[in-house]
mmCIF file of C-alpha atoms and ligand atoms in Angstrom:
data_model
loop_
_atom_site.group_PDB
_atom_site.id
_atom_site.type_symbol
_atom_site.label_atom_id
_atom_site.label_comp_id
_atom_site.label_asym_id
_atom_site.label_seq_id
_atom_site.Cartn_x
_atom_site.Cartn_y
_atom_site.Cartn_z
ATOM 1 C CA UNK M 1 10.498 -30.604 -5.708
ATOM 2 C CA UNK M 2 9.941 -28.526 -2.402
ATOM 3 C CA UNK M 3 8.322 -25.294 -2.665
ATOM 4 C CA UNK M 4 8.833 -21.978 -1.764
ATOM 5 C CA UNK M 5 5.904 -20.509 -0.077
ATOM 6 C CA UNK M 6 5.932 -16.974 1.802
ATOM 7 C CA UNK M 7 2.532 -15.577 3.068
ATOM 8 C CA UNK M 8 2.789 -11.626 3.820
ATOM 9 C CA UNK M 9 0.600 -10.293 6.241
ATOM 10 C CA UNK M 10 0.277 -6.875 7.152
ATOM 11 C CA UNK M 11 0.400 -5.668 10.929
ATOM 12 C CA UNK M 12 -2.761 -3.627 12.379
ATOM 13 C CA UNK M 13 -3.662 -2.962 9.041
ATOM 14 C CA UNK M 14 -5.788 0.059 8.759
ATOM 15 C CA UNK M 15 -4.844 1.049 12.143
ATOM 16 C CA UNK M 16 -1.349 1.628 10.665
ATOM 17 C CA UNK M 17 -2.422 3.172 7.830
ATOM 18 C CA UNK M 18 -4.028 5.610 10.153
ATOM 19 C CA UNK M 19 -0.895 6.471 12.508
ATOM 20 C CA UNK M 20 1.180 6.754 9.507
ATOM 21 C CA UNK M 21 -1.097 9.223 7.965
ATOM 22 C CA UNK M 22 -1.077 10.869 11.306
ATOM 23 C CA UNK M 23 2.164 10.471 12.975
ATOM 24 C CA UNK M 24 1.461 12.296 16.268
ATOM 25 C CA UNK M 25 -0.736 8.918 17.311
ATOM 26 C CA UNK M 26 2.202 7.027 17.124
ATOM 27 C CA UNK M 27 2.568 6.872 20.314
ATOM 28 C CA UNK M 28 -1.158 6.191 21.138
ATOM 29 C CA UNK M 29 -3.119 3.436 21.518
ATOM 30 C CA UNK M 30 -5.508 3.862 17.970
ATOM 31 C CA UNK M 31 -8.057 1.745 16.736
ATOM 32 C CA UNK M 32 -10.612 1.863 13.869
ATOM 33 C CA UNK M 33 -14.277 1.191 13.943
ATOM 34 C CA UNK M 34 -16.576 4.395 13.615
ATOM 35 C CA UNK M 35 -17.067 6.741 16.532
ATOM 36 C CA UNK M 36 -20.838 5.127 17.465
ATOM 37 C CA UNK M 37 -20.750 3.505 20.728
ATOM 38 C CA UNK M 38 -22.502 0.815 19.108
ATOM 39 C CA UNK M 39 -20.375 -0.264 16.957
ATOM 40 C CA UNK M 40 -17.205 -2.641 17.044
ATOM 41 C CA UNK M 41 -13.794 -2.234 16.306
ATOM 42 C CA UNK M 42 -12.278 -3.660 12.911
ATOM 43 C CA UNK M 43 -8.789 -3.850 14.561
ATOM 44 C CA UNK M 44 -6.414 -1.140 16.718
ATOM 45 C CA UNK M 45 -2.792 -0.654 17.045
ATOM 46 C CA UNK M 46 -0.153 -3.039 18.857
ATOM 47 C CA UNK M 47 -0.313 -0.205 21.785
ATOM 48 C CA UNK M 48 -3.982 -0.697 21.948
ATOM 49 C CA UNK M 49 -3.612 -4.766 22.349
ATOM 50 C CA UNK M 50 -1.303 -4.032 25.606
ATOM 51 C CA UNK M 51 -4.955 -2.947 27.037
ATOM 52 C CA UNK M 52 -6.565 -6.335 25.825
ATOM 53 C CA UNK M 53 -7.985 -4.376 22.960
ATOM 54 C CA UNK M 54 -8.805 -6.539 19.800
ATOM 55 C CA UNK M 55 -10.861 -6.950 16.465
ATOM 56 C CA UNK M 56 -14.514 -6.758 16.607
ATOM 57 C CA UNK M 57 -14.853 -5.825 19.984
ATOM 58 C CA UNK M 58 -17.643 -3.543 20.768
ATOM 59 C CA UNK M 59 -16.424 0.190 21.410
ATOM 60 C CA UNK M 60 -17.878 0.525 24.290
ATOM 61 C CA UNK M 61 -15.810 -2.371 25.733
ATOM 62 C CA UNK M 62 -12.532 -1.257 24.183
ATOM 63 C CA UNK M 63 -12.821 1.930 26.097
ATOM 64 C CA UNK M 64 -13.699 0.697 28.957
ATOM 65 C CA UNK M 65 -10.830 -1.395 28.868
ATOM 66 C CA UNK M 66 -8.470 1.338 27.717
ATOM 67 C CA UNK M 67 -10.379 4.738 28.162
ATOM 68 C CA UNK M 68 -7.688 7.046 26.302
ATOM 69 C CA UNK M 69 -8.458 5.142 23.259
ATOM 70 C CA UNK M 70 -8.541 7.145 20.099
ATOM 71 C CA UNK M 71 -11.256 5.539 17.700
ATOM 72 C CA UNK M 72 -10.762 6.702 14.334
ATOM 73 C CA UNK M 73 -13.852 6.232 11.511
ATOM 74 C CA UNK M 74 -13.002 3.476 8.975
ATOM 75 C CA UNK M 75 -11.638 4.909 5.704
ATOM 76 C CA UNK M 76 -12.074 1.794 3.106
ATOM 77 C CA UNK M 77 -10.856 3.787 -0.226
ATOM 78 C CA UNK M 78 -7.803 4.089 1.901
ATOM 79 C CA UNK M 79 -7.268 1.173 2.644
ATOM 80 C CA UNK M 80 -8.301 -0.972 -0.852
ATOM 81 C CA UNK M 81 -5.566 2.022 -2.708
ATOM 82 C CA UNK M 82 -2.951 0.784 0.176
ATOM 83 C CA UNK M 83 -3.588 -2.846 -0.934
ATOM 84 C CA UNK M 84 -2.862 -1.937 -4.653
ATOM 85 C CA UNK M 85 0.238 -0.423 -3.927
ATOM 86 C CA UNK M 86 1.641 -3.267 -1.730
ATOM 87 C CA UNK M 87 0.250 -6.045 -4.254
ATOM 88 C CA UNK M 88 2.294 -3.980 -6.737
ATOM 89 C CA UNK M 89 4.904 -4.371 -4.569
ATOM 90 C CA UNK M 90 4.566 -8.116 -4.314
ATOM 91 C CA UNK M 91 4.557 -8.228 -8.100
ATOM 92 C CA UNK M 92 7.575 -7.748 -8.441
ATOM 93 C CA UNK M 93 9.024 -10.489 -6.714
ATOM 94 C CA UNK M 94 6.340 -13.360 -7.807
ATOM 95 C CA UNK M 95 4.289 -13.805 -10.837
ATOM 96 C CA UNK M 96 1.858 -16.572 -8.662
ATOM 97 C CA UNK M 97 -0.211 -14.537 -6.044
ATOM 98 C CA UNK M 98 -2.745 -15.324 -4.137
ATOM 99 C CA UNK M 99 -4.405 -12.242 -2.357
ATOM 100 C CA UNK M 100 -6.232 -13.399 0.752
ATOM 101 C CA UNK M 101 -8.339 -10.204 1.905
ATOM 102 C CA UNK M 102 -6.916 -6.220 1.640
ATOM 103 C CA UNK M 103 -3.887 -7.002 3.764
ATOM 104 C CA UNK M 104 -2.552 -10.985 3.420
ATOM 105 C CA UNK M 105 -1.411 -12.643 0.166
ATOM 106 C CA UNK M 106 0.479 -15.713 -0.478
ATOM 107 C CA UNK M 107 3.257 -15.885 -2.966
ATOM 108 C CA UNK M 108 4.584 -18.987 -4.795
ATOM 109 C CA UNK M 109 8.415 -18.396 -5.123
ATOM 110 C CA UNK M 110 9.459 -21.468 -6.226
ATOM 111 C CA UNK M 111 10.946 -21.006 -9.463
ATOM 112 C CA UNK M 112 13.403 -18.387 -8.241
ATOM 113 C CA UNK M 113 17.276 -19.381 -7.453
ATOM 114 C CA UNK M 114 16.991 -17.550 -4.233
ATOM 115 C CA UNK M 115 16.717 -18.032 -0.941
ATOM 116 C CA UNK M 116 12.837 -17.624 0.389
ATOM 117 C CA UNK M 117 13.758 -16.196 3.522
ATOM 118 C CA UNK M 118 15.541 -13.271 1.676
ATOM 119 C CA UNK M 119 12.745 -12.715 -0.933
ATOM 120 C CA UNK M 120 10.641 -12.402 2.065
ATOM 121 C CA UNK M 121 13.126 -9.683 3.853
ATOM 122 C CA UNK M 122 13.217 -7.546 0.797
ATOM 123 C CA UNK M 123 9.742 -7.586 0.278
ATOM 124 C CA UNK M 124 9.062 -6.534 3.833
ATOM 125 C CA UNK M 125 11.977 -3.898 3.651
ATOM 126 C CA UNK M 126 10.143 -2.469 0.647
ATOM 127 C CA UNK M 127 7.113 -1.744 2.223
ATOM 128 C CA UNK M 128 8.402 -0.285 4.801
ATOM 129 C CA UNK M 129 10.511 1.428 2.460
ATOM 130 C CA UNK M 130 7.771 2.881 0.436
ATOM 131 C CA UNK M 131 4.560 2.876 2.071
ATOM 132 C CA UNK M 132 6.200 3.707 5.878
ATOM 133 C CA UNK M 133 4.188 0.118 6.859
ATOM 134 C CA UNK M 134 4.914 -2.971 8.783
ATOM 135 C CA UNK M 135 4.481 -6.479 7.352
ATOM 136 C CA UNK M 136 5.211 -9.728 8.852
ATOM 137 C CA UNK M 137 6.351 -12.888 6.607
ATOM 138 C CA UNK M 138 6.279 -16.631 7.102
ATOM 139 C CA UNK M 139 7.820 -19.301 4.928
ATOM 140 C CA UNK M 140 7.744 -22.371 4.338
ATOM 141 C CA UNK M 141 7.614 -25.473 1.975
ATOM 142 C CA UNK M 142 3.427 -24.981 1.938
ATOM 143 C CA UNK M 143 0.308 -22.941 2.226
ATOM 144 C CA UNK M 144 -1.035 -23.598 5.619
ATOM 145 C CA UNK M 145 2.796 -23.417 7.618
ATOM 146 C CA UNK M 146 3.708 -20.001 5.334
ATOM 147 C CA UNK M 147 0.451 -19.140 6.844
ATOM 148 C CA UNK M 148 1.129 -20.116 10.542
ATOM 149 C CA UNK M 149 4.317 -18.558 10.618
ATOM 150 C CA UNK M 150 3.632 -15.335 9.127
ATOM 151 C CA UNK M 151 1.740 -15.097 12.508
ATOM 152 C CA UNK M 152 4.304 -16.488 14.336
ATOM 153 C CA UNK M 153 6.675 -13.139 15.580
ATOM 154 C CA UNK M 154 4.250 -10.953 14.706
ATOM 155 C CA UNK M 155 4.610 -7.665 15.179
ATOM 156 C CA UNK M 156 7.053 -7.036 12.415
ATOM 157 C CA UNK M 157 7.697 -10.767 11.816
ATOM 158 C CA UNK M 158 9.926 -12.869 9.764
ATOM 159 C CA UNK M 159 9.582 -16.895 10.408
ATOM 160 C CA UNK M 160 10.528 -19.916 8.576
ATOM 161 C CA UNK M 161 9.454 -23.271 9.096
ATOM 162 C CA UNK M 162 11.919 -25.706 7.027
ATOM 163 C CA UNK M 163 11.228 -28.991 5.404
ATOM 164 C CA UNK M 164 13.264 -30.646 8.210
ATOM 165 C CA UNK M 165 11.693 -28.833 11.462
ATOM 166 C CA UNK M 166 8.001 -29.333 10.146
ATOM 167 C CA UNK M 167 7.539 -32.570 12.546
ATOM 168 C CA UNK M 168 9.232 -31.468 15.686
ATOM 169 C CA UNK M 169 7.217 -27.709 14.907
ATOM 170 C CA UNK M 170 3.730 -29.715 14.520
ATOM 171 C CA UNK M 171 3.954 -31.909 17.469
ATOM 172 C CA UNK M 172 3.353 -28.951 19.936
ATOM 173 C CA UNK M 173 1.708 -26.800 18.297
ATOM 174 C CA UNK M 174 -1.932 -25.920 19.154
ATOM 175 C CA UNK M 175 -4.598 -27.564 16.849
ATOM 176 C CA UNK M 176 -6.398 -24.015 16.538
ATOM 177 C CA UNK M 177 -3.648 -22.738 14.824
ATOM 178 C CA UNK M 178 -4.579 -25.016 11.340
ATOM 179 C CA UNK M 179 -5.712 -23.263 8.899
ATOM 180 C CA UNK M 180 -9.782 -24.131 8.335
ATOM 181 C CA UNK M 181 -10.134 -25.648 11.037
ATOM 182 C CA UNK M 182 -13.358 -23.875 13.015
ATOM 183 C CA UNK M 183 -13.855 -22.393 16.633
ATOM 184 C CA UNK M 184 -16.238 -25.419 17.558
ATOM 185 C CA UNK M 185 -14.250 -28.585 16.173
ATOM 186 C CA UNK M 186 -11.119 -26.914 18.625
ATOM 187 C CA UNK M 187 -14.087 -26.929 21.118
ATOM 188 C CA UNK M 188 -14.895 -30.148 19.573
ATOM 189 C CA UNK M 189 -11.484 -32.215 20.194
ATOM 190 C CA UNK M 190 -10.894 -30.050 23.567
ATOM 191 C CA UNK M 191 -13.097 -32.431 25.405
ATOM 192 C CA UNK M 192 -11.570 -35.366 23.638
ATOM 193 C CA UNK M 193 -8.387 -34.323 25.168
ATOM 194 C CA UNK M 194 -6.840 -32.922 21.726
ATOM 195 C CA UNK M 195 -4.894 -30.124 22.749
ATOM 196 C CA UNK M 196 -1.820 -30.266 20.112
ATOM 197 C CA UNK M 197 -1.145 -31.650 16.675
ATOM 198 C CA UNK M 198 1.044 -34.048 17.915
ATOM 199 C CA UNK M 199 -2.275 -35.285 19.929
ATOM 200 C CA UNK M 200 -4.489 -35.085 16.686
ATOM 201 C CA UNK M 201 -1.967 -37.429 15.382
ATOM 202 C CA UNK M 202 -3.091 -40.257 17.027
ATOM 203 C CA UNK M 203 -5.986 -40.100 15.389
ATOM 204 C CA UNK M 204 -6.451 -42.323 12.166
ATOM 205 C CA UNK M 205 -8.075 -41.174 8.895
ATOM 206 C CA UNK M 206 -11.023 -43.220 9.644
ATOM 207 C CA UNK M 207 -11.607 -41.898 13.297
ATOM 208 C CA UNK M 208 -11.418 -38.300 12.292
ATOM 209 C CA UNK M 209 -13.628 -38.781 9.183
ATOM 210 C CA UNK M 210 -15.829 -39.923 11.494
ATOM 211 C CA UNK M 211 -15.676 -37.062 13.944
ATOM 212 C CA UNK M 212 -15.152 -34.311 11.183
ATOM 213 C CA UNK M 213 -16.706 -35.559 7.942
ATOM 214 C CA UNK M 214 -14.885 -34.707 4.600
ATOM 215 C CA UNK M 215 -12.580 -32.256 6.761
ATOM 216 C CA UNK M 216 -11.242 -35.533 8.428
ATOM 217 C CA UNK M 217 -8.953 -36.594 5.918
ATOM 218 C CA UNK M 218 -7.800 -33.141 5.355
ATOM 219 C CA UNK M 219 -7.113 -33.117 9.434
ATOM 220 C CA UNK M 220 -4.933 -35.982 9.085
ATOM 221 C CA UNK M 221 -2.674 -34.507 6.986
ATOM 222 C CA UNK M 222 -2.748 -30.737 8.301
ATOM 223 C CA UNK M 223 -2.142 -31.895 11.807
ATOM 224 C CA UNK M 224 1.485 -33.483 10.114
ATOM 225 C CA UNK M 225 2.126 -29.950 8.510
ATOM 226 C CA UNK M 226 1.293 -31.640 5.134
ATOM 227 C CA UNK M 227 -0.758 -29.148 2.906
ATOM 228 C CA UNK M 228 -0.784 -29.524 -0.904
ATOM 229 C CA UNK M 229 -2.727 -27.156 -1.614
ATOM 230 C CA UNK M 230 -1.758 -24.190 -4.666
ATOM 231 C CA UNK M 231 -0.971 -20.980 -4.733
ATOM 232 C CA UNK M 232 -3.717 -19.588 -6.875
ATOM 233 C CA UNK M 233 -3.508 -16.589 -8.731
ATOM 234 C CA UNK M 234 -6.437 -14.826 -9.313
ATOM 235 C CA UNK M 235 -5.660 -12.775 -12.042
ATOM 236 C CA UNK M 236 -3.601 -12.569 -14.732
ATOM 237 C CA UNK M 237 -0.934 -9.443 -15.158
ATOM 238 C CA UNK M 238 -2.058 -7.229 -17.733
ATOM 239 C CA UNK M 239 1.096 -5.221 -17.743
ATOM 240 C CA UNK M 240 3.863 -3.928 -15.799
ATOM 241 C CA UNK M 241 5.236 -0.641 -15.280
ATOM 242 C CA UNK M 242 7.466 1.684 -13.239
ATOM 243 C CA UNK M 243 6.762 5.509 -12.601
ATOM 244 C CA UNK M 244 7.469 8.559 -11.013
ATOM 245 C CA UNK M 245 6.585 11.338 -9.622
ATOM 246 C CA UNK M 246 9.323 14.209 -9.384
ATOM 247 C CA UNK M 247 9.831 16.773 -6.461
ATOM 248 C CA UNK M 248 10.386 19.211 -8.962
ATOM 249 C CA UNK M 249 8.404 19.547 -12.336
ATOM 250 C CA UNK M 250 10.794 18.662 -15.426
ATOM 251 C CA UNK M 251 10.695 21.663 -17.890
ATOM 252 C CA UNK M 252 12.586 20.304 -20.940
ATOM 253 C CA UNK M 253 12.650 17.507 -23.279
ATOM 254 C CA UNK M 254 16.240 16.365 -22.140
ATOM 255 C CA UNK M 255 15.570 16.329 -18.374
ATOM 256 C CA UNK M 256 12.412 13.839 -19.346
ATOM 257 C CA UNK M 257 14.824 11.645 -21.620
ATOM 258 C CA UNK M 258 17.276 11.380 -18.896
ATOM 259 C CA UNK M 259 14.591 10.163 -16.233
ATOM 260 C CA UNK M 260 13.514 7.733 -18.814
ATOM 261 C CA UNK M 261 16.470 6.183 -19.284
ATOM 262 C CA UNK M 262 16.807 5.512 -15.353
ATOM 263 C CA UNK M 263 13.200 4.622 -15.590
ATOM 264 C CA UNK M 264 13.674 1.937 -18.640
ATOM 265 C CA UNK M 265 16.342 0.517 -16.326
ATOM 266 C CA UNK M 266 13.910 -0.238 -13.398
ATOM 267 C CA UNK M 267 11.407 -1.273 -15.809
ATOM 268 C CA UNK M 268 13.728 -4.040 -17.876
ATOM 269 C CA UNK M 269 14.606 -5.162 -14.393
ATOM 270 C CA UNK M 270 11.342 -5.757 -12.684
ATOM 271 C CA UNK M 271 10.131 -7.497 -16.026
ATOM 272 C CA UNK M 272 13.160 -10.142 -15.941
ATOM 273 C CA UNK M 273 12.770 -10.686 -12.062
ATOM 274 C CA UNK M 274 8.674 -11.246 -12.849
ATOM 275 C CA UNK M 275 9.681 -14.463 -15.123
ATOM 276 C CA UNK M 276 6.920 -14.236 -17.211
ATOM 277 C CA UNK M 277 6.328 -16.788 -20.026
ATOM 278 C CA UNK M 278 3.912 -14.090 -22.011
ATOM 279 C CA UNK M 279 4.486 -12.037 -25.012
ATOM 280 C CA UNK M 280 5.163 -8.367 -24.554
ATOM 281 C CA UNK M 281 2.393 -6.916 -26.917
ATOM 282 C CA UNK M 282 2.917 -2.661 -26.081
ATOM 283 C CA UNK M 283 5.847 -0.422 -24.918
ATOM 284 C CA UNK M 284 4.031 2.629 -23.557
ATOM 285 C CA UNK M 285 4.880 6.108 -21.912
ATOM 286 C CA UNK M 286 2.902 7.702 -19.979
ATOM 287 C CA UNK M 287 3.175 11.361 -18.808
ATOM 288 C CA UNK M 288 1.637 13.783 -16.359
ATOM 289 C CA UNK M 289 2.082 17.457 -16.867
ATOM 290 C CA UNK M 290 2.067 20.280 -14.485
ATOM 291 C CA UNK M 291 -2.089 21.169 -15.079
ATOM 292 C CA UNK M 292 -2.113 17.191 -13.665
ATOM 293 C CA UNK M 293 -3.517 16.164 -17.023
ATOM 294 C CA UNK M 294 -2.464 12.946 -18.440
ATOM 295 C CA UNK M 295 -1.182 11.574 -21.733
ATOM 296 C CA UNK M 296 -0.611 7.923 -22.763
ATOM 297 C CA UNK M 297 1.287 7.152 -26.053
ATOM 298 C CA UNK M 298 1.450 3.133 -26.551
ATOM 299 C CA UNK M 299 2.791 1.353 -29.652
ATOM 300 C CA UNK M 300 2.663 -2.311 -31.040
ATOM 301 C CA UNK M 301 5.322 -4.112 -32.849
ATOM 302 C CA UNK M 302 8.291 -1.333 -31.111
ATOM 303 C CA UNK M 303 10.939 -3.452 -29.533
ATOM 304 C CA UNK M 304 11.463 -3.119 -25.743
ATOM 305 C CA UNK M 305 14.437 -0.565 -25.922
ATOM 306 C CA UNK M 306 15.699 2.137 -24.037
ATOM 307 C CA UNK M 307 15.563 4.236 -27.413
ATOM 308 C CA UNK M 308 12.153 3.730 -28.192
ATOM 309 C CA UNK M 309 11.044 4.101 -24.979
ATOM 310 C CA UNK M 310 12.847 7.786 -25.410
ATOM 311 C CA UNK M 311 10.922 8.591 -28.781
ATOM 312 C CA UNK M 312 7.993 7.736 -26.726
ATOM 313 C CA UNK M 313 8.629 9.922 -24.295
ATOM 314 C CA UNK M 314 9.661 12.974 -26.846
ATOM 315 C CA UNK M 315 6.068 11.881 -28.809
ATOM 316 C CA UNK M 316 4.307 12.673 -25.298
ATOM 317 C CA UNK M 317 6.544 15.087 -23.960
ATOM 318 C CA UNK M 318 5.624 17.243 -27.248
ATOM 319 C CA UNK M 319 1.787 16.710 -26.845
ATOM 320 C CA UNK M 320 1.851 19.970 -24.818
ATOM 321 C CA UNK M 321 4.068 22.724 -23.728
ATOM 322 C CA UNK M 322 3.469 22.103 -20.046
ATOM 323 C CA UNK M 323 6.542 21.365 -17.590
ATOM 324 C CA UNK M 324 5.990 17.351 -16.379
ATOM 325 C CA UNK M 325 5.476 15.993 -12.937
ATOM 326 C CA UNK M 326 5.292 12.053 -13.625
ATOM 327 C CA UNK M 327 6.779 9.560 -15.949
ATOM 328 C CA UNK M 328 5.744 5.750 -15.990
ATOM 329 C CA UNK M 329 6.715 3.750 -18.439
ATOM 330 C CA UNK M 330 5.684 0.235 -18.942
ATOM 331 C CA UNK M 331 4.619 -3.072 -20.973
ATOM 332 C CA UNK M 332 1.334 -4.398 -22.088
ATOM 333 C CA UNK M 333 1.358 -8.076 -22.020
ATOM 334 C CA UNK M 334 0.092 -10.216 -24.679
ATOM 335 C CA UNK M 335 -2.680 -13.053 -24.040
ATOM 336 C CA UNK M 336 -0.439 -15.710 -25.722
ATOM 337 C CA UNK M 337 2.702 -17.021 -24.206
ATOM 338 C CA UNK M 338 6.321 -17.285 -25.775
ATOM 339 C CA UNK M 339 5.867 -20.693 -25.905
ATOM 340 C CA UNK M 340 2.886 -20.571 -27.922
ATOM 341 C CA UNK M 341 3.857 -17.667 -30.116
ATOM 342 C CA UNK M 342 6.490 -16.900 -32.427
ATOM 343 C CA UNK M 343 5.960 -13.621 -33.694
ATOM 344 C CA UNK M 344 5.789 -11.512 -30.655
ATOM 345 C CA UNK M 345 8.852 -12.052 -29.330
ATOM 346 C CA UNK M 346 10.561 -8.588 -28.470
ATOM 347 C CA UNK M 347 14.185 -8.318 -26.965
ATOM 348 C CA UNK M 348 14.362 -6.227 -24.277
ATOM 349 C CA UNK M 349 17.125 -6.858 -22.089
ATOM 350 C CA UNK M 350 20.669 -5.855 -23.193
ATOM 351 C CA UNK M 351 19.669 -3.971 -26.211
ATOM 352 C CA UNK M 352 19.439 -0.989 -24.541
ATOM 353 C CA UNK M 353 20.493 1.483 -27.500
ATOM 354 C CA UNK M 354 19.162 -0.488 -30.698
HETATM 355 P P1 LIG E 401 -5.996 -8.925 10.183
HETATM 356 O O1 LIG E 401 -4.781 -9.220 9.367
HETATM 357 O O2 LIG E 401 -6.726 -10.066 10.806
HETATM 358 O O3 LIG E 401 -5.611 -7.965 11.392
HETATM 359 P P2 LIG E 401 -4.608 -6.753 11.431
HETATM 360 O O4 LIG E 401 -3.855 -6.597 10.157
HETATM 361 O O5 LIG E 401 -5.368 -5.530 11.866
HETATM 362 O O6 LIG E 401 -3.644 -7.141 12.621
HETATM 363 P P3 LIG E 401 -2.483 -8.242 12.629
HETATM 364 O O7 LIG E 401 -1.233 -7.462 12.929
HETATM 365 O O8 LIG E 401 -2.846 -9.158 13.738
HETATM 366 O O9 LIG E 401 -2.461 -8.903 11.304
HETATM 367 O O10 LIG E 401 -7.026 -8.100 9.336
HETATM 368 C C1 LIG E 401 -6.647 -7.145 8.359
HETATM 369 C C2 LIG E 401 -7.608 -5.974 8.367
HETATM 370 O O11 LIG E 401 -8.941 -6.435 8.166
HETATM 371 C C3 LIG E 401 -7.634 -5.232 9.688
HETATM 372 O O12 LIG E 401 -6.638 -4.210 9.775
HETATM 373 C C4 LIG E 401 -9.028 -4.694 9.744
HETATM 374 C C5 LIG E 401 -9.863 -5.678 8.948
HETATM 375 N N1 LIG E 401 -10.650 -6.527 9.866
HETATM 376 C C6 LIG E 401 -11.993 -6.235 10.073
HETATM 377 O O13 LIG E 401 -12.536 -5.306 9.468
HETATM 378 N N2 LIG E 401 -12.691 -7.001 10.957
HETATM 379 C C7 LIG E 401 -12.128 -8.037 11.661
HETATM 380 O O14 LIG E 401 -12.798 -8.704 12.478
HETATM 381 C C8 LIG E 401 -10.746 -8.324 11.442
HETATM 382 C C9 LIG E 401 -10.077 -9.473 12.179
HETATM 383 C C10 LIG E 401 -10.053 -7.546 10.531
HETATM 384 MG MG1 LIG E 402 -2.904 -8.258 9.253
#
């Protein structure tokens, strides 16, 4: 069966982070990197580029090339927190993720009924949606050309390379653009007049084992957009949960109810669109109240329902006689999945009021 592969990747990273935190650079060209003239950039804005600024270019040499510059100190927490929230984002569309580095992830689609290309819109429109950030998105039928095209239109990119275009997109395209392959073997087949794929494909297995070692055989099949490798997930989801923070604080027990039911919706949505084939284990609640202290009531055994979900929140909500500024809700899952367990099987979607 053909997969559904669509690699995210997120433009100018922290230099985006940056403008958006600071909107009146939008305009400027912004980098990040420290302020010592010895050091080198990490990456800069799309504006900054125009100048021939780049990643890991010394300072000194970016503002030489573009003296108006604005080199902003690197600001990791910011940056890892970012990551969480888009990963969180990406959750919720695919259960198999592979996170590259802080800003690039692939995500193994496969199983769902829709169209790739759209999964790969909404995600993008979400993130710009919620964390005021560009992403660009390839896809396609593997790894390495999800990975190629996410780079493809970049900024703000969304490219797919189809099962049927993969020859006719391989045959030009430069070999330094497959994935793994190394600044010196592009050097390497350079001076055996390799320019393209479609070159490296006249190549046989045995010739480019002999030029590349183990890599060879790989070659073969990378330079003919073939690439079986998985999407691996590195982690196992724990839980899932929806939350929110309110402009203004909730002061009784009813206006909390009524967020939870809207809440409970999101929540029973976001669990049936992850497709997971655990156990739920835990329904929890989880409130913050106006002194931004924090309560958590969980329970085994309680069915996923809107209703208990509520007598959650009333449990919490009566904890302390503070107005509340956040409500998540969520679900712990179990180690076991339903396959392999009977007993934990919980209904949770349309039985809402039982
Ligand atoms: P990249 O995705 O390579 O670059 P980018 O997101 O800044 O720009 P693009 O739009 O081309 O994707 O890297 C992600 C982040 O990793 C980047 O924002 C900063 C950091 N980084 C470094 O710290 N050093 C480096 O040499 C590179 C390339 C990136
Ligand atoms: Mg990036």
């Amino acid at each position: 069966m053909e997969r559904k592969i669509i690699h995210i990747d997120m433009d100018c990273f922290y230099a985006a982070i940056e403008v958006r935190d600071n909107p009146s650079l939008r305009p400027e060209p912004v980098a990040v990197g420290g302020r010592s003239s010895r050091g080198v950039l990490t990456t800069c804005n799309y504006e900054a580029r125009r100048f021939g600024v780049h990643s890991a270019m010394p300072n000194f040499m970016a503002l030489k090339k573009c003296p108006h510059l604005v080199i902003l100190p690197v600001r990791f927490e910011a940056y890892r927190q970012e990551s969480r929230y888009i990963r969180k984002i990406m959750a919720s569309y695919a259960n198999l993720i592979e996170p590259l580095s802080l800003d690039e992830a692939f995500l193994d689609v496969s199983s769902r009924k829709e169209n790739a290309r759209d999964i790969a819109f909404e995600i993008k429109r979400q993130i710009r949606r919620e964390r005021g950030l560009v992403a660009s998105a390839g896809v396609a039928p593997n790894k390495m050309l999800a990975k190629i095209a996410s780079d493809w239109q970049k900024p703000d990119g969304l490219f797919q390379i189809r099962a049927s275009n993969i020859d006719e997109f391989m045959y030009d395209l430069p070999v330094s653009k497959i994935w793994g392959i190394g600044k010196k073997s592009v050097e390497k087949l350079q001076t055996k007049g390799v320019h393209t794929c479609g070159d490296l494909q006249e190549y046989s297995p045995l010739q480019l084992t002999h030029f590349f070692g183990k890599f060879g055989a790989e070659l073969h099949n990378l330079c003919r957009g073939i690439d079986s490798r998985s999407v691996v997930s590195n982690r196992i989801r724990k839980s899932i949960s929806v939350e929110r923070t309110f402009s203004e604080n909730l002061d009784t027990l009813d206006a909390c109810l009524s967020k939870t039911q809207t809440l409970f919706v999101k929540l029973e949505e976001d669990i049936i669109k992850l497709k997971s084939d655990r156990c739920i284990a835990k329904l929890f609640v989880k409130l913050k109240f106006a002194d931004f202290t924090r309560t958590t009531i969980e329970r085994t055994g309680l069915a996923i329902t809107q209703k208990n979900a509520e007598s959650l929140c009333q449990e919490a909500f009566g904890r302390k006689t503070l107005p509340v500024r956040l409500i998540g809700i969520g679900v712990r899952f179990a180690s076991e999945t339903r396959a392999s367990s009977k007993q934990m099987q919980f209904d949770f979607a349309g039985n809402r009021g039982s």
